[in-house]
Short mmCIF file of C-alpha atoms in Angstrom, two decimals:
data_model
loop_
_atom_site.label_atom_id
_atom_site.label_comp_id
_atom_site.label_asym_id
_atom_site.label_seq_id
_atom_site.Cartn_x
_atom_site.Cartn_y
_atom_site.Cartn_z
CA MET A 80 189.44 169.67 157.38
CA GLU A 81 188.83 167.88 160.95
CA LEU A 82 186.19 164.93 161.53
CA LEU A 83 185.44 163.21 164.42
CA LEU A 84 183.18 160.43 163.52
CA LEU A 85 181.96 158.06 166.08
CA SER A 86 179.87 155.00 165.46
CA ASN A 87 178.05 155.12 169.29
CA SER A 88 177.82 158.54 171.48
CA THR A 89 177.89 155.59 174.67
CA ASN A 90 179.15 152.54 175.13
CA HIS A 91 177.78 149.80 177.45
CA GLY A 92 177.49 150.70 180.90
CA ARG A 93 179.72 153.69 180.86
CA PRO A 94 178.44 157.38 180.47
CA MET A 95 177.61 159.26 177.17
CA PHE A 96 181.27 159.85 175.19
CA ALA A 97 183.53 158.37 177.87
CA HIS A 98 185.07 155.80 175.91
CA ALA A 99 185.79 158.62 173.53
CA ALA A 100 187.14 161.26 176.00
CA GLU A 101 190.64 162.01 175.03
CA VAL A 102 189.76 162.27 170.97
CA PHE A 103 186.82 164.61 171.84
CA GLU A 104 189.02 166.82 173.81
CA GLU A 105 191.85 166.91 171.25
CA VAL A 106 189.23 168.03 168.71
CA ALA A 107 187.73 170.47 170.62
CA ALA A 108 190.46 171.74 173.22
CA GLY A 109 189.73 175.04 174.30
CA ASP A 110 186.55 176.09 171.90
CA GLN A 111 183.03 176.50 172.60
CA VAL A 112 180.89 173.47 171.15
CA THR A 113 177.81 174.13 169.31
CA PHE A 114 175.53 170.69 169.80
CA VAL A 115 172.71 170.23 167.14
CA PRO A 116 169.94 167.95 168.55
CA TYR A 117 167.54 167.43 166.14
CA ALA A 118 168.22 163.91 165.48
CA LEU A 119 165.98 163.36 168.72
CA ALA A 120 162.71 164.58 169.67
CA ASN A 121 163.50 166.27 173.38
CA TRP A 122 165.75 168.64 172.56
CA ASP A 123 165.76 170.08 175.49
CA ASP A 124 166.62 166.86 177.26
CA TYR A 125 169.30 165.58 175.06
CA ALA A 126 171.33 169.20 174.81
CA ASP A 127 171.38 168.85 179.11
CA ARG A 128 172.87 164.98 178.44
CA VAL A 129 175.64 166.04 175.88
CA THR A 130 176.46 169.47 177.88
CA ALA A 131 176.96 167.49 180.79
CA ALA A 132 178.85 164.50 179.17
CA LEU A 133 181.19 166.93 177.14
CA GLY A 134 181.40 169.17 180.40
CA ALA A 135 183.20 166.18 182.23
CA PHE A 136 186.31 166.34 179.66
CA GLY A 137 185.96 170.44 180.24
CA ILE A 138 184.28 171.16 177.00
CA ALA A 139 182.04 174.12 177.22
CA VAL A 140 178.67 172.96 175.20
CA THR A 141 175.64 175.54 173.60
CA SER A 142 172.80 173.95 171.99
CA ALA A 143 171.54 175.49 168.66
CA HIS A 144 168.06 174.95 169.64
CA ARG A 145 169.00 177.32 172.25
CA ALA A 146 170.21 180.50 169.65
CA PRO A 147 168.38 183.40 168.85
CA GLU A 148 168.88 181.85 164.91
CA PRO A 149 169.79 178.25 165.34
CA ASP A 150 170.90 178.03 161.71
CA ARG A 151 173.17 181.23 162.50
CA ALA A 152 174.51 179.25 165.01
CA ILE A 153 175.46 175.94 163.57
CA LEU A 154 177.01 178.32 160.06
CA GLU A 155 179.03 180.36 162.77
CA ALA A 156 180.30 177.43 165.10
CA ARG A 157 184.09 176.45 165.77
CA VAL A 158 182.92 173.58 166.93
CA VAL A 159 179.98 171.46 165.75
CA MET A 160 179.07 167.82 167.27
CA MET A 161 176.02 166.41 165.54
CA GLY A 162 173.98 164.15 168.02
CA GLY A 163 172.63 160.50 167.00
CA GLY A 164 169.31 159.36 166.96
CA ASN A 165 167.11 159.38 163.77
CA THR A 166 168.73 160.22 160.85
CA PHE A 167 165.52 161.14 158.49
CA ARG A 168 164.23 163.65 161.39
CA LEU A 169 168.18 164.85 161.46
CA LEU A 170 168.70 165.30 157.42
CA ASP A 171 165.19 166.66 157.15
CA SER A 172 166.06 169.55 160.17
CA LEU A 173 169.12 170.03 158.72
CA ASP A 174 167.70 170.81 155.29
CA ARG A 175 164.52 173.03 157.00
CA LEU A 176 167.03 175.01 159.11
CA ASP A 177 168.67 175.33 155.47
CA VAL A 178 172.59 174.63 156.57
CA ILE A 179 173.31 171.66 154.50
CA GLU A 180 175.97 173.63 151.95
CA GLY A 181 177.02 175.68 154.37
CA LEU A 182 178.06 173.96 157.21
CA GLY A 183 179.99 171.33 154.36
CA GLU A 184 181.64 174.92 152.81
CA ARG A 185 182.62 175.44 156.22
CA VAL A 186 183.84 172.27 157.60
CA ARG A 187 185.38 171.88 153.95
CA SER A 188 187.70 175.03 154.91
CA GLY A 189 188.46 173.97 157.94
CA ALA A 190 187.04 176.96 159.92
CA THR A 191 184.43 174.38 161.46
CA ARG A 192 185.31 171.38 163.55
CA TYR A 193 183.04 168.65 162.76
CA MET A 194 182.13 165.88 165.35
CA GLY A 195 179.12 163.35 164.94
CA ALA A 196 177.58 159.95 166.55
CA SER A 197 175.71 158.27 165.07
CA ALA A 198 172.77 159.92 163.14
CA GLY A 199 175.60 162.33 163.51
CA THR A 200 177.99 160.04 161.63
CA ASN A 201 175.73 158.75 159.22
CA VAL A 202 175.00 162.71 157.77
CA VAL A 203 178.86 163.06 156.71
CA CYS A 204 178.51 160.51 153.72
CA PRO A 205 177.26 161.54 150.48
CA THR A 206 173.70 160.21 151.16
CA ILE A 207 171.89 158.48 154.21
CA ARG A 208 171.62 155.30 152.37
CA THR A 209 173.47 153.17 154.79
CA THR A 210 171.41 153.91 157.68
CA ASN A 211 170.16 151.13 160.39
CA ASP A 212 167.37 154.14 161.05
CA MET A 213 163.41 153.85 160.45
CA PRO A 214 162.18 156.16 157.88
CA ILE A 215 159.37 157.79 160.11
CA CYS A 216 159.37 161.25 158.00
CA ARG A 217 160.73 162.16 154.70
CA PRO A 218 163.47 164.15 153.87
CA ARG A 219 163.20 166.58 150.47
CA SER A 220 166.37 164.65 149.60
CA PHE A 221 168.42 161.54 151.63
CA ASP A 222 171.68 163.50 150.11
CA ALA A 223 173.63 164.40 152.99
CA LEU A 224 176.69 166.50 153.88
CA GLY A 225 179.16 165.44 151.42
CA LEU A 226 182.12 165.87 153.52
CA VAL A 227 183.36 162.18 152.60
CA PRO A 228 182.93 160.43 149.68
CA PHE A 229 182.41 157.07 150.73
CA GLN A 230 179.45 155.90 152.91
CA ILE A 231 179.53 154.91 156.83
CA ASN A 232 177.07 152.44 158.30
CA LEU A 233 176.91 152.62 162.28
CA HIS A 234 176.50 150.19 165.14
CA TYR A 235 178.09 146.98 162.65
CA VAL A 236 177.13 144.31 164.32
CA ASP A 237 178.41 140.30 162.52
CA ALA A 238 175.30 137.52 161.81
CA ASP A 239 174.48 135.92 165.27
CA PRO A 240 175.09 132.20 163.79
CA THR A 241 172.84 130.93 166.62
CA SER A 242 169.63 133.52 165.56
CA THR A 243 166.69 132.50 164.67
CA TYR A 244 165.71 135.83 162.84
CA MET A 245 165.06 135.66 159.48
CA GLY A 246 165.22 139.81 158.83
CA GLU A 247 167.76 140.51 156.77
CA THR A 248 171.16 140.44 158.50
CA ARG A 249 173.47 143.83 158.63
CA GLU A 250 176.02 142.64 156.13
CA GLU A 251 173.24 141.19 153.47
CA ARG A 252 171.64 144.76 154.37
CA ILE A 253 174.62 146.31 152.83
CA GLU A 254 174.96 143.79 150.01
CA GLU A 255 171.21 145.15 148.91
CA PHE A 256 172.91 148.95 149.01
CA LEU A 257 175.82 147.65 146.52
CA GLU A 258 173.30 146.27 144.57
CA GLU A 259 172.11 149.56 143.76
CA ASN A 260 175.11 151.64 144.42
CA ASP A 261 178.79 151.31 143.72
CA CYS A 262 180.51 153.26 146.38
CA PRO A 263 182.43 151.95 149.44
CA VAL A 264 180.71 151.12 152.47
CA LEU A 265 182.58 151.52 155.89
CA ALA A 266 180.80 149.50 158.73
CA MET A 267 182.20 150.22 162.25
CA TYR A 268 181.61 148.34 165.14
CA GLU A 269 180.59 150.08 168.37
CA GLY A 270 182.99 151.71 170.30
CA SER A 271 185.19 152.78 167.38
CA TRP A 272 185.18 156.17 165.49
CA LEU A 273 186.87 157.50 162.30
CA ARG A 274 188.97 160.43 162.49
CA VAL A 275 189.66 162.74 159.25
CA SER A 276 192.35 165.44 159.38
CA GLY A 277 192.90 166.85 155.86
CA GLU A 278 193.47 163.37 153.07
CA ARG A 279 194.21 161.70 156.30
CA ALA A 280 192.10 159.06 157.50
CA VAL A 281 192.30 156.79 160.46
CA MET A 282 190.06 154.16 161.98
CA THR A 283 190.39 153.82 165.80
CA GLY A 284 188.25 150.12 167.32
CA ARG A 285 187.06 148.03 164.87
CA ALA A 286 185.80 148.24 161.22
CA ARG A 287 185.07 146.63 157.99
CA LEU A 288 185.07 147.65 154.65
CA PHE A 289 182.18 146.58 152.13
CA ARG A 290 182.55 147.03 148.77
CA ARG A 291 180.79 145.14 145.51
CA GLY A 292 182.08 141.59 145.74
CA GLU A 293 184.15 141.86 148.61
CA SER A 294 184.48 142.92 152.29
CA ASP A 295 187.65 143.14 154.44
CA THR A 296 188.13 143.36 157.92
CA LEU A 297 190.05 146.18 159.56
CA ALA A 298 192.34 146.21 162.41
CA HIS A 299 192.80 148.71 165.25
CA GLY A 300 194.48 151.96 163.80
CA SER A 301 194.01 150.97 160.31
CA ASP A 302 194.74 153.88 157.60
CA VAL A 303 192.10 154.24 155.61
CA SER A 304 193.02 157.22 153.15
CA LYS A 305 192.38 155.70 149.85
CA LEU A 306 188.67 156.12 150.86
CA ILE A 307 189.20 159.84 150.21
CA SER A 308 189.74 159.90 146.51
CA GLU A 309 186.34 157.66 145.91
CA THR A 310 184.38 158.44 143.38
CA PRO A 311 181.03 157.34 144.82
CA VAL A 312 178.31 155.91 141.91
CA PHE A 313 174.79 156.00 142.68
CA ASP A 314 171.66 154.44 141.82
CA GLY A 315 171.98 152.25 138.95
CA GLY A 316 170.05 148.78 139.82
CA ARG A 317 167.87 147.31 137.78
CA ARG A 318 163.78 148.08 137.46
CA PRO A 319 161.66 146.57 135.62
CA ARG A 320 159.91 148.55 132.70
CA LYS A 321 156.10 149.20 131.96
CA GLY A 322 154.80 147.04 129.16
CA VAL A 323 158.45 145.67 128.59
CA SER A 324 158.98 141.83 129.33
CA GLN A 325 162.44 141.55 131.09
CA GLY A 326 161.99 137.20 131.54
CA LEU A 327 164.85 136.28 129.43
CA GLN A 328 167.97 138.60 131.03
CA ALA A 329 171.23 138.51 130.86
CA PRO A 330 172.93 138.09 134.41
CA LEU A 331 173.04 140.57 136.76
CA ARG A 332 176.27 141.29 136.31
CA MET B 62 138.65 142.62 150.35
CA GLU B 63 141.24 139.19 151.10
CA LEU B 64 144.44 139.87 152.23
CA LEU B 65 147.03 137.39 153.82
CA LEU B 66 149.81 139.01 155.24
CA LEU B 67 153.07 137.10 156.63
CA SER B 68 155.82 138.97 158.63
CA ASN B 69 158.28 136.29 156.65
CA SER B 70 158.34 134.06 154.15
CA THR B 71 160.66 131.21 155.79
CA ASN B 72 160.38 130.65 159.67
CA HIS B 73 163.99 129.11 160.58
CA GLY B 74 164.78 125.57 159.74
CA ARG B 75 162.01 125.50 157.33
CA PRO B 76 161.08 125.43 153.77
CA MET B 77 160.31 128.79 152.35
CA PHE B 78 156.18 129.53 153.25
CA ALA B 79 155.61 125.71 155.32
CA HIS B 80 154.34 127.40 157.62
CA ALA B 81 151.83 129.11 156.86
CA ALA B 82 150.78 126.33 154.18
CA GLU B 83 146.97 125.85 154.67
CA VAL B 84 146.56 129.82 154.64
CA PHE B 85 147.91 129.64 151.22
CA GLU B 86 145.43 127.11 150.34
CA GLU B 87 142.87 128.96 151.19
CA VAL B 88 143.84 132.14 150.00
CA ALA B 89 145.19 131.08 146.33
CA ALA B 90 143.46 127.65 146.25
CA GLY B 91 142.09 126.85 142.30
CA ASP B 92 143.68 130.43 141.12
CA GLN B 93 147.32 131.02 139.07
CA VAL B 94 149.52 133.52 141.60
CA THR B 95 150.93 136.06 139.89
CA PHE B 96 154.24 136.57 141.63
CA VAL B 97 156.06 140.15 141.53
CA PRO B 98 159.78 139.71 142.23
CA TYR B 99 161.12 143.24 142.54
CA ALA B 100 161.94 143.41 146.05
CA LEU B 101 165.25 141.16 145.34
CA ALA B 102 167.65 142.10 143.16
CA ASN B 103 167.92 138.83 141.47
CA TRP B 104 164.47 137.96 139.99
CA ASP B 105 165.18 134.73 138.19
CA ASP B 106 165.89 133.08 141.00
CA TYR B 107 163.39 134.51 143.47
CA ALA B 108 161.07 133.28 140.62
CA ASP B 109 161.96 129.74 140.72
CA ARG B 110 161.66 129.79 144.70
CA VAL B 111 158.44 130.70 145.05
CA THR B 112 157.10 128.87 142.60
CA ALA B 113 158.68 125.53 143.90
CA ALA B 114 157.88 126.89 147.51
CA LEU B 115 154.12 127.25 146.17
CA GLY B 116 154.14 124.46 143.37
CA ALA B 117 154.45 122.19 146.95
CA PHE B 118 150.89 123.10 147.79
CA GLY B 119 149.54 123.06 144.41
CA ILE B 120 149.52 126.60 143.61
CA ALA B 121 150.74 127.70 140.66
CA VAL B 122 152.87 130.44 140.22
CA THR B 123 154.02 132.81 137.38
CA SER B 124 155.91 135.53 137.75
CA ALA B 125 155.37 139.22 136.33
CA HIS B 126 158.73 139.85 135.33
CA ARG B 127 158.28 137.01 132.53
CA ALA B 128 155.45 138.46 130.97
CA PRO B 129 154.70 140.37 127.91
CA GLU B 130 154.06 143.19 129.91
CA PRO B 131 154.88 143.11 133.82
CA ASP B 132 152.74 145.86 134.85
CA ARG B 133 149.27 144.56 132.84
CA ALA B 134 150.10 141.04 134.37
CA ILE B 135 149.89 142.45 137.48
CA LEU B 136 147.00 144.52 137.20
CA GLU B 137 145.00 141.69 135.51
CA ALA B 138 145.68 138.86 138.26
CA ARG B 139 143.25 136.89 140.07
CA VAL B 140 145.79 136.51 142.74
CA VAL B 141 149.12 138.61 143.93
CA MET B 142 151.95 137.26 145.90
CA MET B 143 154.77 140.45 146.68
CA GLY B 144 157.72 138.23 147.36
CA GLY B 145 160.12 139.97 150.20
CA GLY B 146 163.32 141.57 150.45
CA ASN B 147 164.02 145.63 149.93
CA THR B 148 161.21 147.52 150.17
CA PHE B 149 162.37 150.68 149.30
CA ARG B 150 163.51 148.67 145.98
CA LEU B 151 160.01 147.56 145.56
CA LEU B 152 158.00 150.42 146.08
CA ASP B 153 160.22 152.30 143.76
CA SER B 154 159.48 149.35 141.11
CA LEU B 155 155.73 149.46 141.58
CA ASP B 156 155.69 152.87 141.01
CA ARG B 157 158.10 152.66 137.98
CA LEU B 158 155.10 150.55 136.73
CA ASP B 159 152.83 152.76 137.58
CA VAL B 160 150.57 150.08 139.39
CA ILE B 161 149.87 151.20 142.74
CA GLU B 162 146.80 153.01 142.41
CA GLY B 163 145.44 150.54 139.68
CA LEU B 164 146.41 147.38 142.02
CA GLY B 165 145.30 149.19 145.18
CA GLU B 166 141.48 149.61 142.92
CA ARG B 167 141.91 145.61 142.67
CA VAL B 168 142.42 144.64 145.67
CA ARG B 169 139.84 146.89 147.26
CA SER B 170 136.96 145.75 145.20
CA GLY B 171 137.78 141.84 145.53
CA ALA B 172 138.87 141.35 141.64
CA THR B 173 142.86 140.94 142.93
CA ARG B 174 143.52 138.90 145.97
CA TYR B 175 146.39 140.37 147.54
CA MET B 176 149.33 137.82 149.27
CA GLY B 177 152.51 139.53 150.88
CA ALA B 178 155.47 139.21 152.89
CA SER B 179 157.70 141.23 154.75
CA ALA B 180 158.53 143.80 152.25
CA GLY B 181 155.31 142.44 150.22
CA THR B 182 153.58 142.89 153.57
CA ASN B 183 155.11 146.57 154.25
CA VAL B 184 153.37 147.56 150.79
CA VAL B 185 150.00 147.37 151.62
CA CYS B 186 150.46 150.17 154.16
CA PRO B 187 149.24 153.38 153.64
CA THR B 188 153.36 154.40 153.64
CA ILE B 189 156.40 152.51 153.77
CA ARG B 190 157.80 154.08 156.80
CA THR B 191 157.64 151.38 159.84
CA THR B 192 159.76 149.62 157.71
CA ASN B 193 163.49 147.60 158.68
CA ASP B 194 165.11 148.22 155.59
CA MET B 195 167.99 150.34 154.98
CA PRO B 196 167.39 153.08 152.35
CA ILE B 197 169.58 151.21 149.65
CA CYS B 198 167.45 153.57 146.69
CA ARG B 199 165.07 156.62 147.26
CA PRO B 200 161.53 155.98 145.99
CA ARG B 201 159.46 159.02 144.54
CA SER B 202 157.02 158.69 147.58
CA PHE B 203 156.74 156.84 151.20
CA ASP B 204 153.63 156.46 149.93
CA ALA B 205 152.73 152.83 149.13
CA LEU B 206 149.21 150.48 148.25
CA GLY B 207 147.22 152.32 151.81
CA LEU B 208 145.28 148.61 151.72
CA VAL B 209 144.57 149.04 155.55
CA PRO B 210 144.63 152.55 157.37
CA PHE B 211 147.71 151.16 159.57
CA GLN B 212 151.67 150.81 159.84
CA ILE B 213 152.10 147.34 160.17
CA ASN B 214 156.43 146.42 161.21
CA LEU B 215 157.72 142.89 160.56
CA HIS B 216 160.30 140.60 161.79
CA TYR B 217 159.77 142.16 165.15
CA VAL B 218 161.65 141.11 168.23
CA ASP B 219 161.65 142.36 171.95
CA ALA B 220 164.89 144.02 173.25
CA ASP B 221 167.24 141.33 174.51
CA PRO B 222 167.81 142.50 178.29
CA THR B 223 171.88 141.26 177.92
CA SER B 224 173.01 143.01 174.85
CA THR B 225 175.35 145.26 174.65
CA TYR B 226 174.52 146.85 171.41
CA MET B 227 174.23 150.73 171.43
CA GLY B 228 171.97 150.94 168.82
CA GLU B 229 168.20 151.74 169.46
CA THR B 230 165.30 148.92 169.85
CA ARG B 231 162.95 147.76 167.87
CA GLU B 232 160.56 148.66 170.98
CA GLU B 233 162.58 151.95 170.38
CA ARG B 234 162.07 152.70 166.04
CA ILE B 235 158.68 152.29 166.44
CA GLU B 236 158.34 155.26 169.14
CA GLU B 237 160.16 157.24 167.57
CA PHE B 238 157.47 156.22 164.34
CA LEU B 239 154.67 157.86 166.96
CA GLU B 240 156.84 161.22 167.89
CA GLU B 241 156.22 162.25 164.16
CA ASN B 242 153.26 160.34 163.03
CA ASP B 243 149.88 159.43 165.21
CA CYS B 244 148.90 155.73 163.22
CA PRO B 245 148.86 152.39 164.86
CA VAL B 246 151.58 150.43 164.30
CA LEU B 247 150.50 146.58 164.57
CA ALA B 248 154.42 145.17 165.26
CA MET B 249 153.81 141.11 163.83
CA TYR B 250 157.04 138.84 165.37
CA GLU B 251 158.60 136.30 162.92
CA GLY B 252 155.97 133.22 162.21
CA SER B 253 152.86 134.85 161.95
CA TRP B 254 150.74 136.59 159.48
CA LEU B 255 147.58 138.68 159.59
CA ARG B 256 144.44 137.66 157.24
CA VAL B 257 142.28 140.28 156.20
CA SER B 258 138.65 139.65 155.24
CA GLY B 259 136.25 142.41 154.11
CA GLU B 260 135.74 144.25 157.22
CA ARG B 261 137.79 141.27 159.62
CA ALA B 262 141.21 140.88 160.63
CA VAL B 263 142.79 138.68 162.54
CA MET B 264 145.91 138.29 163.68
CA THR B 265 147.43 134.53 163.87
CA GLY B 266 150.82 134.05 166.23
CA ARG B 267 152.12 136.45 168.02
CA ALA B 268 152.11 140.22 167.76
CA ARG B 269 151.84 143.98 169.54
CA LEU B 270 150.12 146.87 169.09
CA PHE B 271 151.58 150.38 169.47
CA ARG B 272 150.31 153.27 170.27
CA ARG B 273 151.36 156.98 171.09
CA GLY B 274 152.19 156.13 174.74
CA GLU B 275 151.21 152.88 175.31
CA SER B 276 151.47 149.48 173.96
CA ASP B 277 149.67 145.73 174.02
CA THR B 278 150.53 142.85 173.46
CA LEU B 279 148.46 140.21 171.61
CA ALA B 280 147.59 136.62 171.46
CA HIS B 281 147.70 134.01 169.22
CA GLY B 282 143.95 134.92 167.13
CA SER B 283 143.59 138.49 168.22
CA ASP B 284 140.94 140.07 166.23
CA VAL B 285 142.37 143.12 165.44
CA SER B 286 139.22 144.38 162.96
CA LYS B 287 138.53 147.73 164.96
CA LEU B 288 142.18 148.76 163.44
CA ILE B 289 140.58 148.58 159.44
CA SER B 290 138.56 152.42 160.28
CA GLU B 291 141.51 154.02 162.12
CA THR B 292 142.14 157.47 160.58
CA PRO B 293 146.12 157.81 160.48
CA VAL B 294 147.80 161.27 160.73
CA PHE B 295 151.22 161.43 159.28
CA ASP B 296 153.96 163.85 160.41
CA GLY B 297 153.14 166.75 162.52
CA GLY B 298 156.62 166.33 164.39
CA ARG B 299 158.29 169.26 165.27
CA ARG B 300 161.20 171.05 163.44
CA PRO B 301 163.42 173.51 164.18
CA ARG B 302 162.62 176.88 162.35
CA LYS B 303 165.33 179.36 160.54
CA GLY B 304 166.27 182.50 162.25
CA VAL B 305 163.48 181.21 165.40
CA SER B 306 164.97 180.34 168.72
CA GLN B 307 163.18 177.47 170.47
CA GLY B 308 164.79 177.39 173.39
CA LEU B 309 162.00 177.43 175.18
CA GLN B 310 159.65 175.60 174.34
CA ALA B 311 155.90 174.13 175.72
CA PRO B 312 156.58 170.30 176.48
CA LEU B 313 156.55 167.68 173.30
CA ARG B 314 152.69 166.52 174.24
#
């Protein structure tokens, strides 16, 4: 299995994908890339921009939405590039195309190499429960490709100690996720990526790793292969019950 | 119908609710308030903090989670205070308590006055599709109380022109919502609130109003009563179709 999972498509002030040109060449070299544009609304514009960006590294791209049968184009691809945008819209589109199971199998078997950025990285997780995106539409399920057994949070940012913003910090949002679910969360800062090759997983750039009650900062180049053998547990958070007082409760954990 | 809908519970550097003490007194005066703590995981702690905060204005609070039957406590309340936290968790809890329809009817009839902050404001909308929260669990539906026929976005922040963050700005997220749905979005900055009284709706503090292809800045004290007669349309965004090329598409709109 070969995965290239970027936090973001574009680094500030640089052309799309330019910060990761070498690793794109490593993964996609010599093969046609099938681009999946459905996380954004304007597929034509998005496909044109990605074709130009990867073309600058000598990588040829066709967009699935221009194929006679987009689902078949995705399922027969040698290399898939799953574009970023809104994760809810992307997952809903993949579900409507009925490619979630088939693409998962192809990538797991090594028949398809998988590259993704932002929302395109979110959907390799077991679920989309750690996306930052607005739930602008409702996919039939939050279950995603499940190519890795842990969750990823993209565009990770530290809390700004000078901020007067009173909404949750990203760290608080991930802690809320961990109240409801028991599953590591790999939080990737801008400009970073995760490269999975078989049983080996290595971070490039900065990241943090959250688990219930703990978090670690990962140095550039960290080997996180141990995450590949995790067994995540979803749900299990406490809920009120109809007709039952829960005022005298045991401590949360 | 009497609604008090706050963007946030706490302004930076001030005690909880202190920025809105007068309007809390106006809405809750003389009645016991039933607090709903389910947007956070630690109900006891949350209930204690809110009881102290509203107590400082002479408002008495009991928490629904300490009642013999929490669902009944909510449905029989004269005044409900719906606390903030995670919107997905809150909506899931209200659904499991089976109070969504009943509470909606009580508030619409005027039998219950409704106060909410953050997630507690999100759930008065037709759906939770404009929440900023992480989808840490999956409610059976995104449909919420529907006490107003438009969407609200809380903790609204303008894009920072000096930022190097490459994730979507709040404005971009709301525009993505409008690609998929045709429904006004009232975006409320920190410290603001919306007061709905019958057919009249007035903003205190700063806000923006987004519609497809346009947005307006609302001045302090703006009357937004016209929003009460909107007819929102959800879904309708374009999706790929299995076996069908959509490469030669008509313009998006």
